[in-house]
């Protein structure tokens, strides 16, 4: 903020919301199935770019016809594993 840069958080929320609002989850669930140590879990991951930067990884689940976002990872953030 003190450098005059626009905070990315608010913009990223808008981009993620607009991405999911354009999806028809009943026809197609976007993203790849997530696997941890070879075991699939009930989660998917999509890549969403808030502009000209590298895409952020958005991990989500679909529960009761609602999208629940669990994690948003920066493109250069190291892996959790």
XYZ file of C-alpha atoms in Angstrom:
81
model
C 0.000 0.000 0.000
C 2.721 2.515 0.917
C 4.366 1.986 -2.497
C 1.122 2.841 -4.251
C 0.610 -0.729 -5.469
C -2.906 -2.099 -5.596
C -3.377 -5.011 -3.169
C -3.814 -8.232 -5.138
C -6.112 -9.921 -2.581
C -9.306 -8.051 -3.402
C -8.719 -8.328 -7.136
C -7.940 -12.042 -6.824
C -11.230 -12.637 -4.976
C -13.131 -10.905 -7.785
C -11.350 -12.933 -10.483
C -11.992 -16.245 -8.669
C -15.667 -15.397 -8.085
C -16.155 -14.411 -11.727
C -14.458 -17.644 -12.892
C -16.770 -19.857 -10.853
C -19.901 -17.820 -11.591
C -19.394 -18.536 -15.318
C -19.177 -22.309 -14.770
C -22.125 -24.679 -15.000
C -21.064 -27.108 -12.266
C -23.969 -29.440 -13.078
C -22.546 -30.107 -16.552
C -18.815 -29.955 -15.880
C -16.662 -29.594 -12.782
C -13.579 -27.599 -13.834
C -10.027 -28.397 -12.813
C -7.934 -31.441 -12.117
C -8.537 -33.991 -9.386
C -6.056 -33.528 -6.534
C -3.961 -36.462 -5.321
C -1.726 -36.520 -2.249
C 0.974 -39.181 -2.274
C -0.870 -40.982 -5.063
C -4.225 -41.059 -3.258
C -7.031 -38.981 -4.769
C -8.980 -36.761 -2.411
C -12.328 -35.055 -2.788
C -10.772 -31.834 -4.049
C -10.006 -30.218 -7.381
C -7.501 -27.593 -8.504
C -7.873 -24.895 -11.154
C -5.343 -22.357 -12.385
C -6.685 -18.799 -12.358
C -4.699 -15.782 -13.501
C -5.683 -12.349 -12.137
C -4.092 -10.560 -15.087
C -0.747 -10.849 -16.835
C 0.909 -12.661 -13.927
C 1.420 -16.403 -13.540
C -1.754 -18.268 -12.529
C -2.657 -18.930 -8.920
C -3.629 -22.458 -7.870
C -7.139 -22.559 -6.405
C -8.059 -25.719 -4.485
C -11.776 -26.277 -3.978
C -14.523 -28.783 -3.252
C -18.093 -28.935 -4.440
C -20.411 -29.626 -1.511
C -24.195 -29.347 -1.599
C -24.090 -27.411 -4.884
C -21.728 -24.823 -3.386
C -18.073 -24.276 -4.140
C -15.878 -24.237 -1.046
C -12.423 -22.817 -1.644
C -9.847 -24.314 0.698
C -6.572 -22.845 -0.500
C -5.245 -20.247 -2.920
C -1.525 -20.622 -3.628
C 0.797 -18.035 -5.126
C 2.449 -19.162 -8.396
C 5.940 -19.125 -6.845
C 4.997 -20.569 -3.456
C 6.800 -23.802 -2.619
C 4.909 -27.082 -2.437
C 3.401 -28.197 0.858
C 4.867 -31.680 0.424
